[in-house]
PDB file of C-alpha atoms and ligand atoms in Angstrom:
ATOM      1  CA  MET A  18     -41.904 -81.663  13.300  1.00  0.00           C
ATOM      2  CA  GLY A  19     -45.531 -80.582  13.292  1.00  0.00           C
ATOM      3  CA  LEU A  20     -47.563 -78.959  15.984  1.00  0.00           C
ATOM      4  CA  ASP A  21     -49.118 -81.007  18.758  1.00  0.00           C
ATOM      5  CA  ARG A  22     -51.664 -78.374  19.688  1.00  0.00           C
ATOM      6  CA  VAL A  23     -54.174 -76.121  17.996  1.00  0.00           C
ATOM      7  CA  TYR A  24     -53.699 -72.349  17.789  1.00  0.00           C
ATOM      8  CA  TYR A  25     -56.440 -69.833  17.085  1.00  0.00           C
ATOM      9  CA  ILE A  26     -55.543 -66.288  16.057  1.00  0.00           C
ATOM     10  CA  ARG A  27     -58.470 -63.916  16.491  1.00  0.00           C
ATOM     11  CA  ILE A  28     -58.296 -60.345  15.209  1.00  0.00           C
ATOM     12  CA  SER A  29     -60.632 -57.700  16.638  1.00  0.00           C
ATOM     13  CA  GLU A  30     -62.551 -55.278  14.435  1.00  0.00           C
ATOM     14  CA  ASP A  31     -60.443 -52.341  15.737  1.00  0.00           C
ATOM     15  CA  ALA A  32     -57.201 -54.167  14.915  1.00  0.00           C
ATOM     16  CA  SER A  33     -58.370 -55.156  11.426  1.00  0.00           C
ATOM     17  CA  ILE A  34     -59.410 -51.561  10.649  1.00  0.00           C
ATOM     18  CA  GLN A  35     -56.083 -50.205  11.941  1.00  0.00           C
ATOM     19  CA  LEU A  36     -54.227 -52.660   9.714  1.00  0.00           C
ATOM     20  CA  ILE A  37     -56.280 -52.022   6.568  1.00  0.00           C
ATOM     21  CA  LEU A  38     -56.114 -48.205   6.899  1.00  0.00           C
ATOM     22  CA  ASN A  39     -52.342 -48.203   7.212  1.00  0.00           C
ATOM     23  CA  ALA A  40     -51.707 -50.921   4.649  1.00  0.00           C
ATOM     24  CA  LEU A  41     -53.746 -49.155   1.962  1.00  0.00           C
ATOM     25  CA  GLU A  42     -52.119 -45.815   2.776  1.00  0.00           C
ATOM     26  CA  ALA A  43     -48.677 -47.331   2.107  1.00  0.00           C
ATOM     27  CA  TYR A  44     -50.102 -48.943  -1.032  1.00  0.00           C
ATOM     28  CA  SER A  45     -51.982 -46.055  -2.626  1.00  0.00           C
ATOM     29  CA  VAL A  46     -50.673 -42.742  -1.230  1.00  0.00           C
ATOM     30  CA  PHE A  47     -47.373 -41.218  -2.366  1.00  0.00           C
ATOM     31  CA  HIS A  48     -44.648 -41.301   0.313  1.00  0.00           C
ATOM     32  CA  GLN A  49     -41.747 -38.907  -0.074  1.00  0.00           C
ATOM     33  CA  GLY A  50     -38.526 -40.912  -0.600  1.00  0.00           C
ATOM     34  CA  LYS A  51     -34.877 -39.887  -0.929  1.00  0.00           C
ATOM     35  CA  LYS A  52     -35.182 -39.456  -4.700  1.00  0.00           C
ATOM     36  CA  LYS A  53     -38.875 -39.404  -5.530  1.00  0.00           C
ATOM     37  CA  ALA A  54     -42.247 -40.076  -4.020  1.00  0.00           C
ATOM     38  CA  LYS A  55     -43.358 -43.710  -4.113  1.00  0.00           C
ATOM     39  CA  THR A  56     -46.478 -45.791  -3.679  1.00  0.00           C
ATOM     40  CA  CYS A  57     -46.932 -49.537  -3.313  1.00  0.00           C
ATOM     41  CA  LEU A  58     -44.750 -49.642  -0.202  1.00  0.00           C
ATOM     42  CA  GLU A  59     -44.537 -52.288   2.504  1.00  0.00           C
ATOM     43  CA  THR A  60     -45.447 -51.278   6.016  1.00  0.00           C
ATOM     44  CA  TYR A  61     -44.845 -52.842   9.435  1.00  0.00           C
ATOM     45  CA  GLY A  62     -46.664 -52.912  12.758  1.00  0.00           C
ATOM     46  CA  LEU A  63     -46.872 -54.586  16.165  1.00  0.00           C
ATOM     47  CA  LEU A  64     -49.665 -56.803  17.511  1.00  0.00           C
ATOM     48  CA  TRP A  65     -51.118 -56.266  20.995  1.00  0.00           C
ATOM     49  CA  GLY A  66     -53.604 -58.436  22.846  1.00  0.00           C
ATOM     50  CA  HIS A  67     -53.978 -61.523  24.990  1.00  0.00           C
ATOM     51  CA  GLU A  68     -52.968 -65.177  25.135  1.00  0.00           C
ATOM     52  CA  ILE A  69     -55.696 -67.459  26.426  1.00  0.00           C
ATOM     53  CA  ASN A  70     -55.076 -71.111  27.296  1.00  0.00           C
ATOM     54  CA  LEU A  71     -58.198 -72.958  26.234  1.00  0.00           C
ATOM     55  CA  SER A  72     -57.365 -76.273  27.910  1.00  0.00           C
ATOM     56  CA  LYS A  73     -54.522 -77.586  30.053  1.00  0.00           C
ATOM     57  CA  ASN A  74     -51.305 -77.653  27.971  1.00  0.00           C
ATOM     58  CA  LYS A  75     -53.372 -77.734  24.809  1.00  0.00           C
ATOM     59  CA  ASP A  76     -55.165 -75.331  22.552  1.00  0.00           C
ATOM     60  CA  THR A  77     -54.236 -71.649  22.650  1.00  0.00           C
ATOM     61  CA  LEU A  78     -56.064 -68.519  21.539  1.00  0.00           C
ATOM     62  CA  TYR A  79     -54.136 -65.393  20.602  1.00  0.00           C
ATOM     63  CA  SER A  80     -56.559 -62.494  20.646  1.00  0.00           C
ATOM     64  CA  ILE A  81     -55.198 -59.460  18.782  1.00  0.00           C
ATOM     65  CA  GLU A  82     -56.959 -56.346  20.062  1.00  0.00           C
ATOM     66  CA  LEU A  83     -54.787 -53.500  18.694  1.00  0.00           C
ATOM     67  CA  ILE A  84     -52.244 -52.996  15.924  1.00  0.00           C
ATOM     68  CA  SER A  85     -49.708 -50.138  16.077  1.00  0.00           C
ATOM     69  CA  ILE A  86     -47.855 -49.136  12.914  1.00  0.00           C
ATOM     70  CA  ASP A  87     -44.129 -48.299  13.152  1.00  0.00           C
ATOM     71  CA  THR A  88     -43.697 -44.908  11.503  1.00  0.00           C
ATOM     72  CA  SER A  89     -39.907 -45.209  11.973  1.00  0.00           C
ATOM     73  CA  ALA A  90     -39.687 -48.360   9.821  1.00  0.00           C
ATOM     74  CA  GLU A  91     -37.855 -47.973   6.519  1.00  0.00           C
ATOM     75  CA  ARG A  92     -40.505 -48.587   3.865  1.00  0.00           C
ATOM     76  CA  GLU A  93     -39.638 -49.838   0.411  1.00  0.00           C
ATOM     77  CA  ARG A  94     -41.432 -51.704  -2.324  1.00  0.00           C
ATOM     78  CA  SER A  95     -39.876 -55.075  -1.600  1.00  0.00           C
ATOM     79  CA  PHE A  96     -38.961 -54.807   2.064  1.00  0.00           C
ATOM     80  CA  CYS A  97     -39.658 -52.946   5.286  1.00  0.00           C
ATOM     81  CA  ASN A  98     -36.967 -52.564   7.941  1.00  0.00           C
ATOM     82  CA  PRO A  99     -38.311 -51.950  11.434  1.00  0.00           C
ATOM     83  CA  ASN A 100     -36.307 -49.952  13.952  1.00  0.00           C
ATOM     84  CA  GLU A 101     -35.619 -52.015  17.122  1.00  0.00           C
ATOM     85  CA  SER A 102     -35.971 -48.886  19.214  1.00  0.00           C
ATOM     86  CA  ALA A 103     -39.642 -48.628  18.270  1.00  0.00           C
ATOM     87  CA  LEU A 104     -40.367 -52.067  19.719  1.00  0.00           C
ATOM     88  CA  LYS A 105     -38.513 -51.187  22.938  1.00  0.00           C
ATOM     89  CA  LEU A 106     -40.303 -47.835  23.295  1.00  0.00           C
ATOM     90  CA  LYS A 107     -43.748 -49.271  22.601  1.00  0.00           C
ATOM     91  CA  ARG A 108     -43.266 -52.255  24.922  1.00  0.00           C
ATOM     92  CA  ASP A 109     -42.101 -49.836  27.635  1.00  0.00           C
ATOM     93  CA  LEU A 110     -45.177 -47.647  27.109  1.00  0.00           C
ATOM     94  CA  MET A 111     -47.629 -50.538  27.042  1.00  0.00           C
ATOM     95  CA  THR A 112     -46.232 -52.375  30.081  1.00  0.00           C
ATOM     96  CA  SER A 113     -46.216 -49.118  32.082  1.00  0.00           C
ATOM     97  CA  PHE A 114     -49.623 -47.730  31.176  1.00  0.00           C
ATOM     98  CA  TRP A 115     -51.692 -50.422  29.441  1.00  0.00           C
ATOM     99  CA  PRO A 116     -50.229 -53.708  30.723  1.00  0.00           C
ATOM    100  CA  TYR A 117     -53.428 -55.573  29.906  1.00  0.00           C
ATOM    101  CA  TYR A 118     -52.316 -55.496  26.257  1.00  0.00           C
ATOM    102  CA  ASP A 119     -49.435 -57.912  25.796  1.00  0.00           C
ATOM    103  CA  PHE A 120     -46.971 -57.814  22.881  1.00  0.00           C
ATOM    104  CA  LEU A 121     -47.881 -60.783  20.678  1.00  0.00           C
ATOM    105  CA  GLY A 122     -45.866 -60.313  17.478  1.00  0.00           C
ATOM    106  CA  ASP A 123     -45.849 -58.304  14.269  1.00  0.00           C
ATOM    107  CA  VAL A 124     -47.425 -57.771  10.891  1.00  0.00           C
ATOM    108  CA  HIS A 125     -46.088 -56.566   7.570  1.00  0.00           C
ATOM    109  CA  THR A 126     -47.574 -56.109   4.127  1.00  0.00           C
ATOM    110  CA  HIS A 127     -46.810 -57.480   0.659  1.00  0.00           C
ATOM    111  CA  PRO A 128     -47.949 -54.828  -1.841  1.00  0.00           C
ATOM    112  CA  TYR A 129     -48.254 -55.763  -5.538  1.00  0.00           C
ATOM    113  CA  GLU A 130     -49.533 -53.375  -8.151  1.00  0.00           C
ATOM    114  CA  LYS A 131     -50.032 -56.337 -10.473  1.00  0.00           C
ATOM    115  CA  ASN A 132     -53.265 -58.144 -11.126  1.00  0.00           C
ATOM    116  CA  TYR A 133     -54.345 -60.434  -8.306  1.00  0.00           C
ATOM    117  CA  THR A 134     -54.199 -63.540 -10.534  1.00  0.00           C
ATOM    118  CA  HIS A 135     -50.420 -63.057 -10.784  1.00  0.00           C
ATOM    119  CA  VAL A 136     -50.142 -62.930  -6.984  1.00  0.00           C
ATOM    120  CA  CYS A 137     -52.239 -66.098  -6.696  1.00  0.00           C
ATOM    121  CA  SER A 138     -50.237 -68.068  -9.245  1.00  0.00           C
ATOM    122  CA  LYS A 139     -46.940 -67.077  -7.579  1.00  0.00           C
ATOM    123  CA  LYS A 140     -48.382 -67.418  -4.042  1.00  0.00           C
ATOM    124  CA  TYR A 141     -46.940 -64.052  -3.078  1.00  0.00           C
ATOM    125  CA  TYR A 142     -49.355 -63.962  -0.125  1.00  0.00           C
ATOM    126  CA  ASN A 143     -47.090 -66.468   1.652  1.00  0.00           C
ATOM    127  CA  TYR A 144     -44.205 -65.637   3.947  1.00  0.00           C
ATOM    128  CA  SER A 145     -41.044 -65.235   1.880  1.00  0.00           C
ATOM    129  CA  THR A 146     -37.852 -67.146   2.638  1.00  0.00           C
ATOM    130  CA  ASP A 147     -36.537 -63.948   4.229  1.00  0.00           C
ATOM    131  CA  ASP A 148     -39.645 -63.684   6.415  1.00  0.00           C
ATOM    132  CA  PHE A 149     -38.960 -67.153   7.878  1.00  0.00           C
ATOM    133  CA  LYS A 150     -35.248 -66.384   8.309  1.00  0.00           C
ATOM    134  CA  ARG A 151     -35.915 -63.047  10.007  1.00  0.00           C
ATOM    135  CA  LEU A 152     -37.766 -64.889  12.770  1.00  0.00           C
ATOM    136  CA  GLU A 153     -36.040 -68.277  12.980  1.00  0.00           C
ATOM    137  CA  ASP A 154     -32.463 -66.998  12.672  1.00  0.00           C
ATOM    138  CA  TYR A 155     -33.039 -64.504  15.495  1.00  0.00           C
ATOM    139  CA  SER A 156     -34.825 -66.914  17.817  1.00  0.00           C
ATOM    140  CA  GLU A 157     -33.132 -65.692  20.979  1.00  0.00           C
ATOM    141  CA  TYR A 158     -34.017 -62.057  20.294  1.00  0.00           C
ATOM    142  CA  TRP A 159     -37.681 -62.831  19.644  1.00  0.00           C
ATOM    143  CA  LYS A 160     -37.892 -65.196  22.626  1.00  0.00           C
ATOM    144  CA  GLU A 161     -36.792 -62.328  24.870  1.00  0.00           C
ATOM    145  CA  HIS A 162     -39.762 -60.340  23.577  1.00  0.00           C
ATOM    146  CA  ASN A 163     -42.094 -63.372  23.784  1.00  0.00           C
ATOM    147  CA  TYR A 164     -43.006 -63.147  20.102  1.00  0.00           C
ATOM    148  CA  ARG A 165     -45.844 -65.568  19.303  1.00  0.00           C
ATOM    149  CA  VAL A 166     -47.836 -64.478  16.232  1.00  0.00           C
ATOM    150  CA  GLY A 167     -46.865 -63.221  12.768  1.00  0.00           C
ATOM    151  CA  LEU A 168     -49.330 -61.796  10.256  1.00  0.00           C
ATOM    152  CA  VAL A 169     -48.852 -60.841   6.630  1.00  0.00           C
ATOM    153  CA  LEU A 170     -51.351 -58.782   4.615  1.00  0.00           C
ATOM    154  CA  THR A 171     -50.950 -58.962   0.833  1.00  0.00           C
ATOM    155  CA  ILE A 172     -52.566 -56.429  -1.512  1.00  0.00           C
ATOM    156  CA  ALA A 173     -53.124 -56.585  -5.262  1.00  0.00           C
ATOM    157  CA  LEU A 174     -55.467 -55.116  -7.847  1.00  0.00           C
ATOM    158  CA  MET A 175     -58.441 -56.473  -9.718  1.00  0.00           C
ATOM    159  CA  ASP A 176     -59.476 -55.287 -13.187  1.00  0.00           C
ATOM    160  CA  LYS A 177     -62.943 -54.531 -11.874  1.00  0.00           C
ATOM    161  CA  ALA A 178     -64.371 -53.918  -8.426  1.00  0.00           C
ATOM    162  CA  GLY A 179     -66.005 -56.984  -6.939  1.00  0.00           C
ATOM    163  CA  THR A 180     -68.260 -58.015  -4.094  1.00  0.00           C
ATOM    164  CA  LYS A 181     -67.012 -61.545  -3.547  1.00  0.00           C
ATOM    165  CA  ASP A 182     -67.538 -62.774   0.017  1.00  0.00           C
ATOM    166  CA  PRO A 183     -64.423 -63.410   2.114  1.00  0.00           C
ATOM    167  CA  ILE A 184     -63.186 -67.010   2.005  1.00  0.00           C
ATOM    168  CA  TYR A 185     -60.690 -69.183   3.840  1.00  0.00           C
ATOM    169  CA  LYS A 186     -57.923 -70.744   1.803  1.00  0.00           C
ATOM    170  CA  PRO A 187     -56.547 -72.486   3.858  1.00  0.00           C
ATOM    171  CA  ASP A 188     -57.680 -72.098   7.503  1.00  0.00           C
ATOM    172  CA  ASN A 189     -54.880 -69.673   8.369  1.00  0.00           C
ATOM    173  CA  MET A 190     -55.573 -67.269   5.481  1.00  0.00           C
ATOM    174  CA  ILE A 191     -58.585 -65.082   4.655  1.00  0.00           C
ATOM    175  CA  GLU A 192     -59.036 -63.697   1.144  1.00  0.00           C
ATOM    176  CA  PHE A 193     -61.262 -60.617   0.962  1.00  0.00           C
ATOM    177  CA  THR A 194     -62.167 -57.792  -1.414  1.00  0.00           C
ATOM    178  CA  LEU A 195     -62.576 -54.015  -0.939  1.00  0.00           C
ATOM    179  CA  GLY A 196     -63.680 -52.365  -4.177  1.00  0.00           C
ATOM    180  CA  ASN A 197     -60.998 -53.300  -6.706  1.00  0.00           C
ATOM    181  CA  TYR A 198     -58.433 -54.149  -4.004  1.00  0.00           C
ATOM    182  CA  ARG A 199     -57.948 -57.870  -3.408  1.00  0.00           C
ATOM    183  CA  LEU A 200     -56.365 -58.727  -0.035  1.00  0.00           C
ATOM    184  CA  TRP A 201     -55.100 -61.821   1.745  1.00  0.00           C
ATOM    185  CA  LEU A 202     -54.510 -61.919   5.495  1.00  0.00           C
ATOM    186  CA  LYS A 203     -52.416 -64.842   6.669  1.00  0.00           C
ATOM    187  CA  GLY A 204     -51.446 -65.895  10.190  1.00  0.00           C
ATOM    188  CA  HIS A 205     -48.459 -67.823  11.472  1.00  0.00           C
ATOM    189  CA  VAL A 206     -47.560 -68.986  14.967  1.00  0.00           C
ATOM    190  CA  LEU A 207     -44.093 -69.288  16.469  1.00  0.00           C
ATOM    191  CA  TYR A 208     -43.560 -72.318  18.648  1.00  0.00           C
ATOM    192  CA  GLU A 209     -40.599 -73.754  20.501  1.00  0.00           C
ATOM    193  CA  ASP A 210     -38.913 -76.725  18.916  1.00  0.00           C
ATOM    194  CA  SER A 211     -36.008 -78.717  20.367  1.00  0.00           C
ATOM    195  CA  GLU A 212     -33.157 -79.617  18.095  1.00  0.00           C
ATOM    196  CA  GLU A 213     -29.811 -81.304  18.663  1.00  0.00           C
ATOM    197  CA  ASN A 214     -26.568 -79.724  17.577  1.00  0.00           C
ATOM    198  CA  GLU A 215     -23.438 -81.609  16.395  1.00  0.00           C
ATOM    199  CA  ASP A 216     -22.432 -82.336  20.006  1.00  0.00           C
ATOM    200  CA  SER A 217     -25.845 -83.868  20.732  1.00  0.00           C
ATOM    201  CA  GLU A 218     -26.716 -80.898  22.907  1.00  0.00           C
ATOM    202  CA  LYS A 219     -30.362 -79.999  22.881  1.00  0.00           C
ATOM    203  CA  ARG A 220     -31.355 -76.402  22.332  1.00  0.00           C
ATOM    204  CA  THR A 221     -34.766 -74.901  21.952  1.00  0.00           C
ATOM    205  CA  ALA A 222     -35.347 -72.595  19.015  1.00  0.00           C
ATOM    206  CA  LEU A 223     -38.389 -70.847  17.656  1.00  0.00           C
ATOM    207  CA  LYS A 224     -39.985 -72.265  14.523  1.00  0.00           C
ATOM    208  CA  VAL A 225     -42.583 -70.644  12.324  1.00  0.00           C
ATOM    209  CA  THR A 226     -45.563 -72.744  11.275  1.00  0.00           C
ATOM    210  CA  ASP A 227     -45.705 -73.851   7.643  1.00  0.00           C
ATOM    211  CA  HIS A 228     -47.912 -72.197   5.045  1.00  0.00           C
ATOM    212  CA  ASP A 229     -50.486 -74.974   5.041  1.00  0.00           C
ATOM    213  CA  GLU A 230     -50.312 -75.680   8.758  1.00  0.00           C
ATOM    214  CA  LYS A 231     -53.433 -77.621   9.739  1.00  0.00           C
ATOM    215  CA  ASN A 232     -53.325 -76.563  13.382  1.00  0.00           C
ATOM    216  CA  VAL A 233     -53.518 -72.788  12.932  1.00  0.00           C
ATOM    217  CA  PHE A 234     -56.882 -71.070  12.499  1.00  0.00           C
ATOM    218  CA  LEU A 235     -57.248 -67.400  11.676  1.00  0.00           C
ATOM    219  CA  ASP A 236     -60.463 -65.776  12.869  1.00  0.00           C
ATOM    220  CA  CYS A 237     -61.486 -62.230  11.924  1.00  0.00           C
ATOM    221  CA  PRO A 238     -65.272 -61.977  12.359  1.00  0.00           C
ATOM    222  CA  SER A 239     -65.415 -58.325  11.277  1.00  0.00           C
ATOM    223  CA  LEU A 240     -64.101 -59.163   7.792  1.00  0.00           C
ATOM    224  CA  PHE A 241     -66.834 -61.749   7.317  1.00  0.00           C
ATOM    225  CA  GLY A 242     -69.323 -59.119   8.474  1.00  0.00           C
ATOM    226  CA  LEU A 243     -68.419 -56.896   5.498  1.00  0.00           C
ATOM    227  CA  LYS A 244     -71.250 -58.009   3.279  1.00  0.00           C
ATOM    228  CA  THR A 245     -71.611 -54.785   1.330  1.00  0.00           C
ATOM    229  CA  GLU A 246     -70.380 -51.203   0.995  1.00  0.00           C
ATOM    230  CA  PHE A 247     -72.517 -48.833   3.085  1.00  0.00           C
ATOM    231  CA  THR A 248     -71.719 -46.101   0.568  1.00  0.00           C
ATOM    232  CA  GLN A 249     -69.877 -46.515  -2.709  1.00  0.00           C
ATOM    233  CA  PHE A 250     -66.133 -47.041  -2.236  1.00  0.00           C
ATOM    234  CA  GLY A 251     -63.633 -45.357  -4.600  1.00  0.00           C
ATOM    235  CA  ARG A 252     -61.288 -47.090  -7.031  1.00  0.00           C
ATOM    236  CA  ARG A 253     -57.588 -47.759  -7.156  1.00  0.00           C
ATOM    237  CA  ARG A 254     -55.992 -46.929 -10.478  1.00  0.00           C
ATOM    238  CA  THR A 255     -52.574 -47.422 -12.047  1.00  0.00           C
ATOM    239  CA  GLY A 256     -50.615 -44.944 -14.159  1.00  0.00           C
ATOM    240  CA  PRO A 257     -49.311 -41.486 -13.187  1.00  0.00           C
ATOM    241  CA  GLY A 258     -51.060 -39.221 -10.670  1.00  0.00           C
ATOM    242  CA  GLU A 259     -53.272 -40.011  -7.713  1.00  0.00           C
ATOM    243  CA  LYS A 260     -53.650 -43.734  -7.189  1.00  0.00           C
ATOM    244  CA  HIS A 261     -56.907 -43.874  -5.259  1.00  0.00           C
ATOM    245  CA  ILE A 262     -59.859 -41.982  -6.693  1.00  0.00           C
ATOM    246  CA  PRO A 263     -62.447 -41.459  -3.948  1.00  0.00           C
ATOM    247  CA  SER A 264     -66.084 -42.090  -4.670  1.00  0.00           C
ATOM    248  CA  ASP A 265     -68.545 -39.278  -5.353  1.00  0.00           C
ATOM    249  CA  ILE A 266     -69.984 -39.576  -1.893  1.00  0.00           C
ATOM    250  CA  LEU A 267     -66.625 -38.551  -0.395  1.00  0.00           C
ATOM    251  CA  ASN A 268     -66.445 -35.510  -2.674  1.00  0.00           C
ATOM    252  CA  LYS A 269     -69.948 -34.542  -1.625  1.00  0.00           C
ATOM    253  CA  ILE A 270     -68.996 -34.779   2.040  1.00  0.00           C
ATOM    254  CA  LYS A 271     -66.019 -32.482   1.378  1.00  0.00           C
ATOM    255  CA  LEU A 272     -68.339 -29.833  -0.077  1.00  0.00           C
TER     256      LEU A 272
HETATM  257 ZN1  LIG B 311     -42.857 -60.680   3.786  1.00  0.00          ZN
END
C-alpha cells in the first residue's frame, strides 16, 4: 500500500553539519577497537525537531533541527548497535529541559572505502534489508517513542576531488561532494499501516517508505548552498597511516 499523503523532511544547517562532522570522523579517524584501531566505521544518532501539519489530515513537514550522536553505540564497519539507554536518557533530558525539540527518529551511516561507482552500481546508499527489519519488526517499540523519520548517510571515495553540484536522485535522496568524499543522504518516513492477521483481526503496524517513494521529499537547503570551498579542503587517502590529510591552510592555522 502506498502513501496517501506527502511528507517533507527538512534538515537544518546545524543538523547537517553535526551529521557530516560525526560521519566523517567515524569514516576517516582511527577508533580504538578491542583488537586494533579501525576506520570506516558506521555511526548512529538521533533526530530532534518538529512535526508541522501543512493541511488538515494531509501533507506533513518534519523539520530536523538538531542531530545528537550516540557515543555509546557499538560501531563496526558493517553495523552499528545503539544502546537503548541512550535514547531513554536523551529523551528524558530533552523533554525536561528542551521540550520544544521533539524526538523524530534516527540516522546511521553506510561507510564504504571503495570507489563511489561501486556504491552506485550496488545501490549501497539504500536502506538494507536489516534496516527495514530493525524498524518494521519492532513496530510497537518505535511507536512508543513516536519514531517518524529515518535517515541514512552513505560515504564513499572518488579518485579525484570534485566540485559537482548536489543533485536529487530521486526526491528523497541528495547526492553531494566534499573534496574527494562522495556522499548520499536519503530520507525515509514511517507511517501506520493496517494489516489483517490470520484471524481477520486488524492491527496497525509501522511501515517504512520504499526507496523510490514518490511522496517523500528531502530538503536540505544548506547542502545546495555549498557552491564552493571557502578555503581548500584536504583529501581522504587509502593505505596505511592517517586517512585524512588536511589542506595546507589548516597546517598554516596550526602554526
Ligand atoms: Zn543501514
